[in-house]
JSON list of C-alpha atoms in Angstrom, two decimals:
[
{"chain": "A", "resi": 698, "resn": "UNK", "atom": "CA", "xyz": [-5.09, 49.62, -7.55]},
{"chain": "A", "resi": 699, "resn": "UNK", "atom": "CA", "xyz": [-4.84, 53.10, -6.08]},
{"chain": "A", "resi": 700, "resn": "UNK", "atom": "CA", "xyz": [-2.39, 53.65, -3.22]},
{"chain": "A", "resi": 701, "resn": "UNK", "atom": "CA", "xyz": [-3.71, 55.59, -0.26]},
{"chain": "A", "resi": 702, "resn": "UNK", "atom": "CA", "xyz": [-1.95, 58.71, 0.90]},
{"chain": "A", "resi": 703, "resn": "UNK", "atom": "CA", "xyz": [-0.59, 58.39, 4.45]},
{"chain": "A", "resi": 704, "resn": "UNK", "atom": "CA", "xyz": [-1.35, 61.51, 6.50]},
{"chain": "A", "resi": 705, "resn": "UNK", "atom": "CA", "xyz": [1.79, 63.23, 7.80]},
{"chain": "A", "resi": 706, "resn": "UNK", "atom": "CA", "xyz": [2.03, 65.44, 10.89]},
{"chain": "A", "resi": 707, "resn": "UNK", "atom": "CA", "xyz": [4.93, 67.42, 12.34]},
{"chain": "A", "resi": 708, "resn": "UNK", "atom": "CA", "xyz": [6.23, 66.69, 15.82]},
{"chain": "A", "resi": 709, "resn": "UNK", "atom": "CA", "xyz": [6.37, 69.82, 17.98]},
{"chain": "A", "resi": 710, "resn": "UNK", "atom": "CA", "xyz": [9.57, 68.62, 19.65]},
{"chain": "A", "resi": 711, "resn": "UNK", "atom": "CA", "xyz": [11.91, 67.46, 16.90]},
{"chain": "A", "resi": 712, "resn": "UNK", "atom": "CA", "xyz": [10.14, 69.34, 14.06]},
{"chain": "A", "resi": 713, "resn": "UNK", "atom": "CA", "xyz": [10.16, 66.24, 11.82]},
{"chain": "A", "resi": 714, "resn": "UNK", "atom": "CA", "xyz": [7.24, 64.92, 9.81]},
{"chain": "A", "resi": 715, "resn": "UNK", "atom": "CA", "xyz": [6.04, 61.41, 10.64]},
{"chain": "A", "resi": 716, "resn": "UNK", "atom": "CA", "xyz": [2.99, 59.34, 9.73]},
{"chain": "A", "resi": 717, "resn": "UNK", "atom": "CA", "xyz": [0.06, 60.43, 11.87]},
{"chain": "A", "resi": 718, "resn": "UNK", "atom": "CA", "xyz": [-0.36, 56.95, 13.41]},
{"chain": "A", "resi": 719, "resn": "UNK", "atom": "CA", "xyz": [3.19, 57.03, 14.87]},
{"chain": "A", "resi": 720, "resn": "UNK", "atom": "CA", "xyz": [2.61, 60.26, 16.80]},
{"chain": "A", "resi": 721, "resn": "UNK", "atom": "CA", "xyz": [0.69, 61.03, 19.97]},
{"chain": "A", "resi": 722, "resn": "UNK", "atom": "CA", "xyz": [-2.02, 63.68, 19.82]},
{"chain": "A", "resi": 723, "resn": "UNK", "atom": "CA", "xyz": [-2.36, 66.21, 22.60]},
{"chain": "A", "resi": 724, "resn": "UNK", "atom": "CA", "xyz": [-5.80, 67.78, 22.53]},
{"chain": "A", "resi": 725, "resn": "UNK", "atom": "CA", "xyz": [-7.40, 70.85, 24.07]},
{"chain": "A", "resi": 726, "resn": "UNK", "atom": "CA", "xyz": [-11.11, 70.20, 24.54]},
{"chain": "A", "resi": 727, "resn": "UNK", "atom": "CA", "xyz": [-13.71, 72.90, 23.91]},
{"chain": "A", "resi": 728, "resn": "UNK", "atom": "CA", "xyz": [-13.89, 73.30, 27.71]},
{"chain": "A", "resi": 729, "resn": "UNK", "atom": "CA", "xyz": [-10.17, 74.14, 27.79]},
{"chain": "A", "resi": 730, "resn": "UNK", "atom": "CA", "xyz": [-8.88, 70.87, 29.31]},
{"chain": "A", "resi": 731, "resn": "UNK", "atom": "CA", "xyz": [-5.68, 69.31, 27.96]},
{"chain": "A", "resi": 732, "resn": "UNK", "atom": "CA", "xyz": [-5.18, 65.56, 27.61]},
{"chain": "A", "resi": 733, "resn": "UNK", "atom": "CA", "xyz": [-3.33, 62.88, 25.66]},
{"chain": "A", "resi": 734, "resn": "UNK", "atom": "CA", "xyz": [-5.54, 61.44, 22.91]},
{"chain": "A", "resi": 735, "resn": "UNK", "atom": "CA", "xyz": [-4.50, 57.88, 22.10]},
{"chain": "A", "resi": 736, "resn": "UNK", "atom": "CA", "xyz": [-7.37, 57.31, 19.65]},
{"chain": "A", "resi": 737, "resn": "UNK", "atom": "CA", "xyz": [-6.89, 60.52, 17.66]},
{"chain": "A", "resi": 738, "resn": "UNK", "atom": "CA", "xyz": [-10.63, 61.15, 17.66]},
{"chain": "A", "resi": 739, "resn": "UNK", "atom": "CA", "xyz": [-11.32, 63.35, 20.68]},
{"chain": "A", "resi": 740, "resn": "UNK", "atom": "CA", "xyz": [-13.07, 66.62, 19.98]},
{"chain": "A", "resi": 741, "resn": "UNK", "atom": "CA", "xyz": [-10.92, 69.73, 20.14]},
{"chain": "A", "resi": 742, "resn": "UNK", "atom": "CA", "xyz": [-7.76, 71.26, 18.77]},
{"chain": "A", "resi": 743, "resn": "UNK", "atom": "CA", "xyz": [-4.87, 68.84, 18.48]},
{"chain": "A", "resi": 744, "resn": "UNK", "atom": "CA", "xyz": [-1.10, 68.96, 18.35]},
{"chain": "A", "resi": 745, "resn": "UNK", "atom": "CA", "xyz": [1.21, 66.05, 17.64]},
{"chain": "A", "resi": 746, "resn": "UNK", "atom": "CA", "xyz": [4.37, 64.87, 19.36]},
{"chain": "A", "resi": 747, "resn": "UNK", "atom": "CA", "xyz": [6.65, 61.85, 19.08]},
{"chain": "A", "resi": 748, "resn": "UNK", "atom": "CA", "xyz": [6.19, 59.23, 21.81]},
{"chain": "A", "resi": 749, "resn": "UNK", "atom": "CA", "xyz": [9.60, 60.11, 23.27]},
{"chain": "A", "resi": 750, "resn": "UNK", "atom": "CA", "xyz": [10.22, 62.05, 26.46]},
{"chain": "A", "resi": 751, "resn": "UNK", "atom": "CA", "xyz": [12.97, 64.07, 24.71]},
{"chain": "A", "resi": 752, "resn": "UNK", "atom": "CA", "xyz": [10.50, 65.43, 22.15]},
{"chain": "A", "resi": 753, "resn": "UNK", "atom": "CA", "xyz": [8.04, 66.40, 24.88]},
{"chain": "A", "resi": 754, "resn": "UNK", "atom": "CA", "xyz": [10.78, 68.26, 26.76]},
{"chain": "A", "resi": 755, "resn": "UNK", "atom": "CA", "xyz": [11.90, 70.02, 23.56]},
{"chain": "A", "resi": 756, "resn": "UNK", "atom": "CA", "xyz": [8.30, 71.09, 22.82]},
{"chain": "A", "resi": 757, "resn": "UNK", "atom": "CA", "xyz": [7.99, 72.34, 26.39]},
{"chain": "A", "resi": 758, "resn": "UNK", "atom": "CA", "xyz": [11.23, 74.31, 26.20]},
{"chain": "A", "resi": 759, "resn": "UNK", "atom": "CA", "xyz": [10.40, 75.89, 22.83]},
{"chain": "A", "resi": 760, "resn": "UNK", "atom": "CA", "xyz": [6.79, 76.56, 23.88]},
{"chain": "A", "resi": 761, "resn": "UNK", "atom": "CA", "xyz": [5.57, 74.61, 20.85]},
{"chain": "A", "resi": 762, "resn": "UNK", "atom": "CA", "xyz": [2.34, 73.56, 22.56]},
{"chain": "A", "resi": 763, "resn": "UNK", "atom": "CA", "xyz": [1.54, 77.13, 23.52]},
{"chain": "A", "resi": 764, "resn": "UNK", "atom": "CA", "xyz": [2.06, 78.31, 19.93]},
{"chain": "A", "resi": 765, "resn": "UNK", "atom": "CA", "xyz": [-0.02, 75.47, 18.56]},
{"chain": "A", "resi": 766, "resn": "UNK", "atom": "CA", "xyz": [-2.94, 76.07, 20.90]},
{"chain": "A", "resi": 767, "resn": "UNK", "atom": "CA", "xyz": [-2.54, 79.88, 20.81]},
{"chain": "A", "resi": 768, "resn": "UNK", "atom": "CA", "xyz": [-2.94, 79.90, 24.57]},
{"chain": "A", "resi": 769, "resn": "UNK", "atom": "CA", "xyz": [-0.72, 79.97, 27.67]},
{"chain": "A", "resi": 770, "resn": "UNK", "atom": "CA", "xyz": [-0.43, 76.57, 29.32]},
{"chain": "A", "resi": 771, "resn": "UNK", "atom": "CA", "xyz": [-0.21, 76.18, 33.08]},
{"chain": "A", "resi": 772, "resn": "UNK", "atom": "CA", "xyz": [2.87, 74.29, 34.39]},
{"chain": "A", "resi": 773, "resn": "UNK", "atom": "CA", "xyz": [0.54, 71.84, 36.15]},
{"chain": "A", "resi": 774, "resn": "UNK", "atom": "CA", "xyz": [-0.85, 70.87, 32.74]},
{"chain": "A", "resi": 775, "resn": "UNK", "atom": "CA", "xyz": [2.67, 70.09, 31.51]},
{"chain": "A", "resi": 776, "resn": "UNK", "atom": "CA", "xyz": [3.23, 67.86, 34.54]},
{"chain": "A", "resi": 777, "resn": "UNK", "atom": "CA", "xyz": [-0.05, 66.01, 33.94]},
{"chain": "A", "resi": 778, "resn": "UNK", "atom": "CA", "xyz": [0.80, 65.51, 30.26]},
{"chain": "A", "resi": 779, "resn": "UNK", "atom": "CA", "xyz": [4.28, 64.24, 31.19]},
{"chain": "A", "resi": 780, "resn": "UNK", "atom": "CA", "xyz": [2.74, 61.68, 33.56]},
{"chain": "A", "resi": 781, "resn": "UNK", "atom": "CA", "xyz": [0.28, 60.53, 30.89]},
{"chain": "A", "resi": 782, "resn": "UNK", "atom": "CA", "xyz": [3.11, 60.15, 28.35]},
{"chain": "A", "resi": 783, "resn": "UNK", "atom": "CA", "xyz": [5.20, 58.15, 30.84]},
{"chain": "A", "resi": 784, "resn": "UNK", "atom": "CA", "xyz": [2.24, 55.86, 31.48]},
{"chain": "A", "resi": 785, "resn": "UNK", "atom": "CA", "xyz": [1.91, 55.30, 27.72]},
{"chain": "A", "resi": 786, "resn": "UNK", "atom": "CA", "xyz": [5.63, 54.45, 27.46]},
{"chain": "A", "resi": 787, "resn": "UNK", "atom": "CA", "xyz": [5.34, 51.92, 30.29]},
{"chain": "A", "resi": 788, "resn": "UNK", "atom": "CA", "xyz": [2.34, 50.19, 28.71]},
{"chain": "A", "resi": 789, "resn": "UNK", "atom": "CA", "xyz": [4.05, 50.12, 25.32]},
{"chain": "A", "resi": 790, "resn": "UNK", "atom": "CA", "xyz": [7.14, 48.47, 26.79]},
{"chain": "A", "resi": 791, "resn": "UNK", "atom": "CA", "xyz": [5.11, 45.83, 28.64]},
{"chain": "A", "resi": 792, "resn": "UNK", "atom": "CA", "xyz": [3.27, 44.92, 25.42]},
{"chain": "A", "resi": 793, "resn": "UNK", "atom": "CA", "xyz": [6.55, 44.20, 23.60]}
]
């Protein structure tokens, strides 16, 4: 039986490779809107980050998202993404 290759992606915060399913995808839609993609199937350019607040802050400080999307990101977008990530953390903890 053939073993399937597990896709790996690099976190923009900690710069470590992880299986794609363990990371959260941040996507820029063709219209230029940024959002957190929990399904991994939204249309647009994506960047991956660990589901930890520390990694998001590190990516913000190093401008990893801006490099990945090749575009300046408004501070309001960072705040919206931070709120969406916090909401995901809360729902993950309640499911445990």
